[in-house]
Amino acid sequence: MSELARAARAVAGGRHIAVLTGAGVSAESGIPTFRGAGGLWRGFDSASLATPEAFAANPKLVWEFYNWRREIVARADPNPAHVALTKLAGRVPRLSLITQNVDRLHHRAGSRGVLELHGNLWEIRCTRCGETSDRTGDILPPLPSCGACGGLARPAVVWFGEALPDDVWSAAQESVRDADVLLVVGTSAVVYPAAALVTLGKRAGQTIIEVNLEPTPVSDAIDIGLYGKAGELLPQLVPSEQE
Ligand code: BJW
């Protein structure tokens, strides 16, 4: 039996499918991945701008980077990988969708209850009073300020060295512990604690399926590896409506 057929069988027979997605799931929507060829912006490595230190040193530069990304995401549409995960949720008893992505394309594809480990690009949070506001689709000024207290606002994302939102992280761990199949899609699995969900799934004995262009540091821990584009592979894992 092919790896794809084994994966499709595991998914169709799953009681609870947990899915962990990364930037690769949005690559076919034209959104640059973090560590891929498009991961450079004006010569800066994206990861070097995703830190509280970079923001403290040059908030205007960091906001330019995030405003550029907000524009790309605003123009992008969900691709067949996002759509397949939405369909899959309707065809299995339970599906938990955990994403590292900040683009909200899963939401726009119709997925519900998405656990956003690293926040999202659309909300901004005041560095002074902590007020969060939803600025979906808005064109922001070069240095956005808080509507409540006038303090400097920052993107409501999780940067290196910052804690993931407690409630979201707990829910993600709980979902992975409870699931019997873990689908790991389009992530380089180098960023922690998100990547530790794969180890957690391994310890809990789930069938782990990786979908990526190439093997990753967690590939040794997985049961089934599907190497190719998520937008081509994921639709083939969705059981037909009669199943
Ligand atoms: C395709 C495809 C196609 C392409 N189809 N596939 C343990 C060990 C070592 C270090 C640490 C550790 N624990 C913590 C750390 C430190 C750090 C960390 O992980 N560092 C490592 C990088 C070394 N982690 C943290 O700092 C985290 N915080 C933390 O641990 O806090 C502790 C704490 C506790 C209490 C109080 C205070 C602190 C926070 C991590 C936050 C990460 N944030 C970012 C930025 C978000 C905002 C933004 O987007 O700007 O999140 S970094 C960036 O990486 C972003 C992503 O979500 C994340 C993961 O990237 P992802 O999604 O995997 O993308 P890529 O580009 O890396 O990979 C794309 C993949 O897709 C590739 O594999 C391609 O092959 C594939 N692909 N096209 C299928 N069509």
XYZ file of C-alpha atoms and ligand atoms in Angstrom:
323
model
C 0.000 0.000 0.000
C 1.352 3.477 -0.862
C 2.157 6.031 1.830
C -0.717 8.152 0.540
C -3.186 5.239 0.781
C -1.949 4.419 4.323
C -2.377 8.055 5.335
C -5.864 8.283 3.824
C -6.870 5.096 5.650
C -5.548 6.382 8.989
C -7.391 9.685 8.551
C -10.665 8.029 7.485
C -10.515 5.710 10.498
C -9.511 8.417 12.989
C -11.680 9.282 15.989
C -9.954 12.619 16.629
C -7.543 14.159 14.104
C -5.216 16.858 15.421
C -3.594 19.009 12.741
C -0.540 21.216 13.254
C 0.091 23.619 10.396
C 2.947 25.954 9.514
C 3.836 28.448 6.831
C 4.006 25.776 4.107
C 0.222 25.415 4.176
C -0.090 29.026 2.982
C 2.810 28.935 0.513
C 0.506 28.068 -2.377
C -1.545 31.169 -1.521
C 1.553 33.225 -2.366
C 2.562 33.961 1.237
C 6.324 33.673 1.759
C 7.366 31.036 4.289
C 9.543 32.090 7.199
C 12.656 30.164 6.306
C 12.162 29.597 2.575
C 13.424 31.644 -0.361
C 10.845 34.398 0.304
C 11.850 34.631 3.990
C 13.999 37.655 3.367
C 12.557 41.146 3.434
C 14.818 43.950 2.222
C 17.776 41.727 3.070
C 16.565 41.105 6.647
C 16.010 37.552 7.773
C 12.330 37.405 8.870
C 13.228 35.688 12.149
C 15.541 38.565 13.103
C 12.589 40.991 12.927
C 10.246 38.748 14.936
C 11.750 39.634 18.300
C 10.905 42.100 21.085
C 14.487 43.362 20.820
C 14.094 44.272 17.129
C 10.859 46.128 17.950
C 12.446 47.996 20.868
C 15.405 49.005 18.692
C 13.425 50.070 15.625
C 9.615 49.859 15.894
C 9.151 51.679 12.584
C 11.196 49.098 10.682
C 9.382 46.186 12.343
C 6.009 47.799 11.591
C 7.021 48.253 7.935
C 7.739 44.526 7.809
C 4.369 43.646 9.372
C 2.425 46.176 7.260
C 4.013 44.658 4.147
C 2.901 41.210 5.279
C -0.621 42.452 6.136
C -0.894 43.706 2.543
C 0.239 40.372 1.071
C -2.181 38.430 3.250
C -5.061 40.803 2.484
C -4.591 40.052 -1.223
C -4.203 36.276 -0.740
C -6.915 33.647 -0.810
C -7.085 30.284 0.969
C -5.696 27.500 -1.237
C -6.791 23.856 -1.685
C -4.814 22.846 1.444
C -6.839 25.192 3.681
C -10.057 24.111 1.980
C -9.217 20.405 2.392
C -8.760 20.867 6.161
C -12.116 22.622 6.416
C -13.778 19.775 4.497
C -11.967 17.170 6.572
C -13.403 18.689 9.760
C -16.871 17.934 8.430
C -16.085 14.321 7.572
C -14.357 12.965 10.688
C -15.811 12.683 14.200
C -13.527 15.387 15.607
C -10.752 17.613 14.251
C -8.586 20.108 16.151
C -6.729 22.618 14.024
C -3.613 24.079 15.597
C -1.675 26.624 13.548
C 1.564 28.502 13.892
C 0.415 30.804 11.109
C -0.640 34.373 11.710
C -2.438 34.885 8.379
C -5.946 33.671 9.362
C -6.346 31.859 6.028
C -7.709 28.813 7.874
C -10.487 31.029 9.268
C -11.157 32.451 5.813
C -11.423 28.924 4.402
C -14.187 28.298 6.959
C -12.308 26.430 9.705
C -13.704 27.001 13.189
C -12.044 26.911 16.615
C -8.553 27.384 15.147
C -5.886 27.435 17.859
C -3.452 30.211 16.907
C -0.225 29.436 18.729
C 1.604 32.555 17.526
C -1.251 35.084 17.467
C -2.296 36.780 14.248
C -1.364 39.659 11.962
C -4.676 41.458 12.155
C -4.833 42.337 15.833
C -2.619 44.941 17.459
C -1.778 45.226 21.162
C -0.761 48.288 23.176
C 2.741 48.086 24.647
C 1.590 50.376 27.497
C -1.892 49.253 28.612
C -2.132 45.870 26.868
C -5.416 46.706 25.085
C -5.888 44.526 21.996
C -7.882 45.683 18.988
C -8.876 43.966 15.794
C -7.653 45.930 12.761
C -8.481 43.336 10.117
C -7.827 44.731 6.636
C -7.045 48.267 7.868
C -4.134 50.181 6.404
C -2.213 51.176 9.508
C -0.007 54.233 10.008
C 3.775 53.701 10.148
C 3.640 53.650 13.979
C 0.147 52.588 15.083
C -1.035 53.785 18.477
C -3.513 52.492 21.027
C -7.077 53.808 20.723
C -7.478 53.645 24.521
C -4.306 55.262 25.926
C -2.296 56.478 22.927
C 0.640 54.160 23.699
C 2.682 52.509 20.974
C 0.905 49.444 19.563
C 2.634 46.290 18.335
C 1.445 43.360 16.250
C -0.426 40.849 18.458
C 1.884 37.999 17.486
C 4.253 35.867 19.556
C 7.874 36.784 19.043
C 10.955 34.761 19.983
C 11.474 34.698 23.738
C 7.790 35.410 24.438
C 5.363 32.937 25.950
C 2.576 31.459 23.846
C -0.944 32.372 25.074
C -1.490 30.001 28.018
C -5.052 29.004 27.154
C -4.212 28.302 23.514
C -1.112 26.296 24.367
C -2.983 24.212 26.956
C -5.805 23.524 24.504
C -3.296 22.496 21.812
C -1.553 20.049 24.144
C -4.895 18.664 25.300
C -6.019 18.140 21.695
C -2.831 16.341 20.722
C -2.985 14.108 23.808
C -6.567 13.142 23.024
C -6.156 12.637 19.260
C -5.398 9.322 17.614
C -3.999 10.842 14.407
C -1.657 13.838 14.204
C -1.225 15.533 10.835
C 1.828 17.819 10.675
C 1.625 20.065 7.624
C 4.062 22.563 6.124
C 6.227 23.303 9.119
C 10.007 23.153 9.393
C 9.400 21.984 13.005
C 12.334 23.976 14.326
C 10.375 26.421 16.475
C 9.509 25.391 20.018
C 7.296 24.774 21.855
C 5.120 24.157 18.743
C 7.458 21.430 17.440
C 7.217 19.648 20.793
C 3.602 18.770 19.932
C 5.024 16.132 17.585
C 7.011 14.535 20.413
C 3.911 14.720 22.593
C 1.910 12.914 19.899
C 4.622 10.288 19.606
C 4.550 9.637 23.348
C 0.764 9.368 23.257
C 1.028 6.757 20.486
C -0.803 8.525 17.676
C -0.332 7.802 14.018
C 1.735 10.799 12.911
C 1.565 11.899 9.287
C 3.910 14.568 7.937
C 3.051 16.559 4.813
C 5.909 18.712 3.594
C 8.043 19.419 0.545
C 10.919 17.722 2.331
C 11.788 15.802 5.512
C 12.240 17.876 8.683
C 13.950 17.390 12.055
C 10.837 15.553 13.326
C 10.659 13.140 10.384
C 12.288 10.387 12.450
C 9.341 10.490 14.838
C 6.622 10.214 12.219
C 4.841 7.129 10.895
C 3.887 8.232 7.399
C 5.704 10.843 5.303
C 4.030 12.484 2.319
C 6.478 14.695 0.466
C 5.007 17.170 -1.986
C 2.748 20.221 -2.000
C 0.136 20.438 0.749
C -2.391 21.818 -1.745
C -2.061 18.661 -3.819
C -1.731 16.079 -1.032
C -4.269 17.205 1.577
C -7.312 17.034 -0.752
C -6.431 13.359 -1.294
C -6.710 12.694 2.449
C -10.304 13.920 2.713
C -12.687 10.957 2.832
C -15.533 11.131 0.330
C -18.934 12.052 1.787
C -20.235 8.467 1.592
C -17.416 7.009 3.736
C 5.573 23.276 2.198
C 5.150 23.944 1.079
C 4.056 23.414 0.438
C 6.806 25.018 1.795
N 3.482 22.321 0.919
N 4.998 22.172 2.655
C 13.752 24.439 22.741
C 14.878 24.225 21.980
C 15.480 25.280 21.277
C 14.961 26.571 21.334
C 13.842 26.786 22.090
C 13.259 25.734 22.782
N 12.166 26.233 23.417
C 12.062 27.542 23.152
C 13.073 27.922 22.348
C 13.332 29.296 21.833
C 12.510 29.661 20.632
C 12.826 28.679 19.513
O 12.070 27.792 19.195
N 13.963 28.874 18.869
C 14.411 28.000 17.788
C 14.151 28.669 16.433
C 15.863 27.747 17.990
N 11.071 29.671 20.939
C 10.495 30.735 21.474
O 11.142 31.745 21.753
C 9.022 30.653 21.774
N 8.772 31.122 23.099
C 9.158 30.447 24.162
O 9.632 29.353 24.120
O 8.919 31.130 25.321
C 9.346 30.577 26.559
C 8.784 31.484 27.622
C 8.006 30.927 28.613
C 7.484 31.761 29.619
C 7.755 33.131 29.587
C 8.519 33.685 28.572
C 9.043 32.853 27.577
C 8.213 31.574 20.877
C 8.274 31.211 19.440
C 7.520 32.258 18.604
C 7.720 32.049 17.119
N 7.219 33.178 16.438
C 7.285 33.200 14.979
C 6.899 34.635 14.509
C 5.403 34.853 14.644
C 5.003 36.180 14.141
C 5.284 36.344 12.680
O 4.828 35.541 11.834
O 5.946 37.316 12.351
O 6.398 32.235 14.419
S 8.865 32.719 14.307
C 8.231 31.893 12.891
O 8.545 30.483 12.938
C 6.705 32.009 13.004
C 6.280 30.653 12.573
O 4.968 30.372 13.054
C 7.331 29.755 13.162
C 7.427 28.399 12.538
O 7.767 28.487 11.193
P 7.113 27.452 10.167
O 5.647 27.680 10.117
O 7.570 26.095 10.466
O 7.696 28.002 8.776
P 9.087 27.701 8.067
O 9.280 28.762 7.044
O 10.157 27.507 9.032
O 8.849 26.301 7.343
C 7.955 26.154 6.244
C 7.894 24.682 5.902
O 6.914 24.496 4.906
C 9.209 24.106 5.350
O 9.489 22.876 6.023
C 8.904 23.856 3.871
O 9.591 22.709 3.356
C 7.415 23.629 3.911
N 6.721 23.978 2.694
N 6.013 25.045 0.895
C 4.034 21.720 2.031
N 3.588 23.999 -0.683
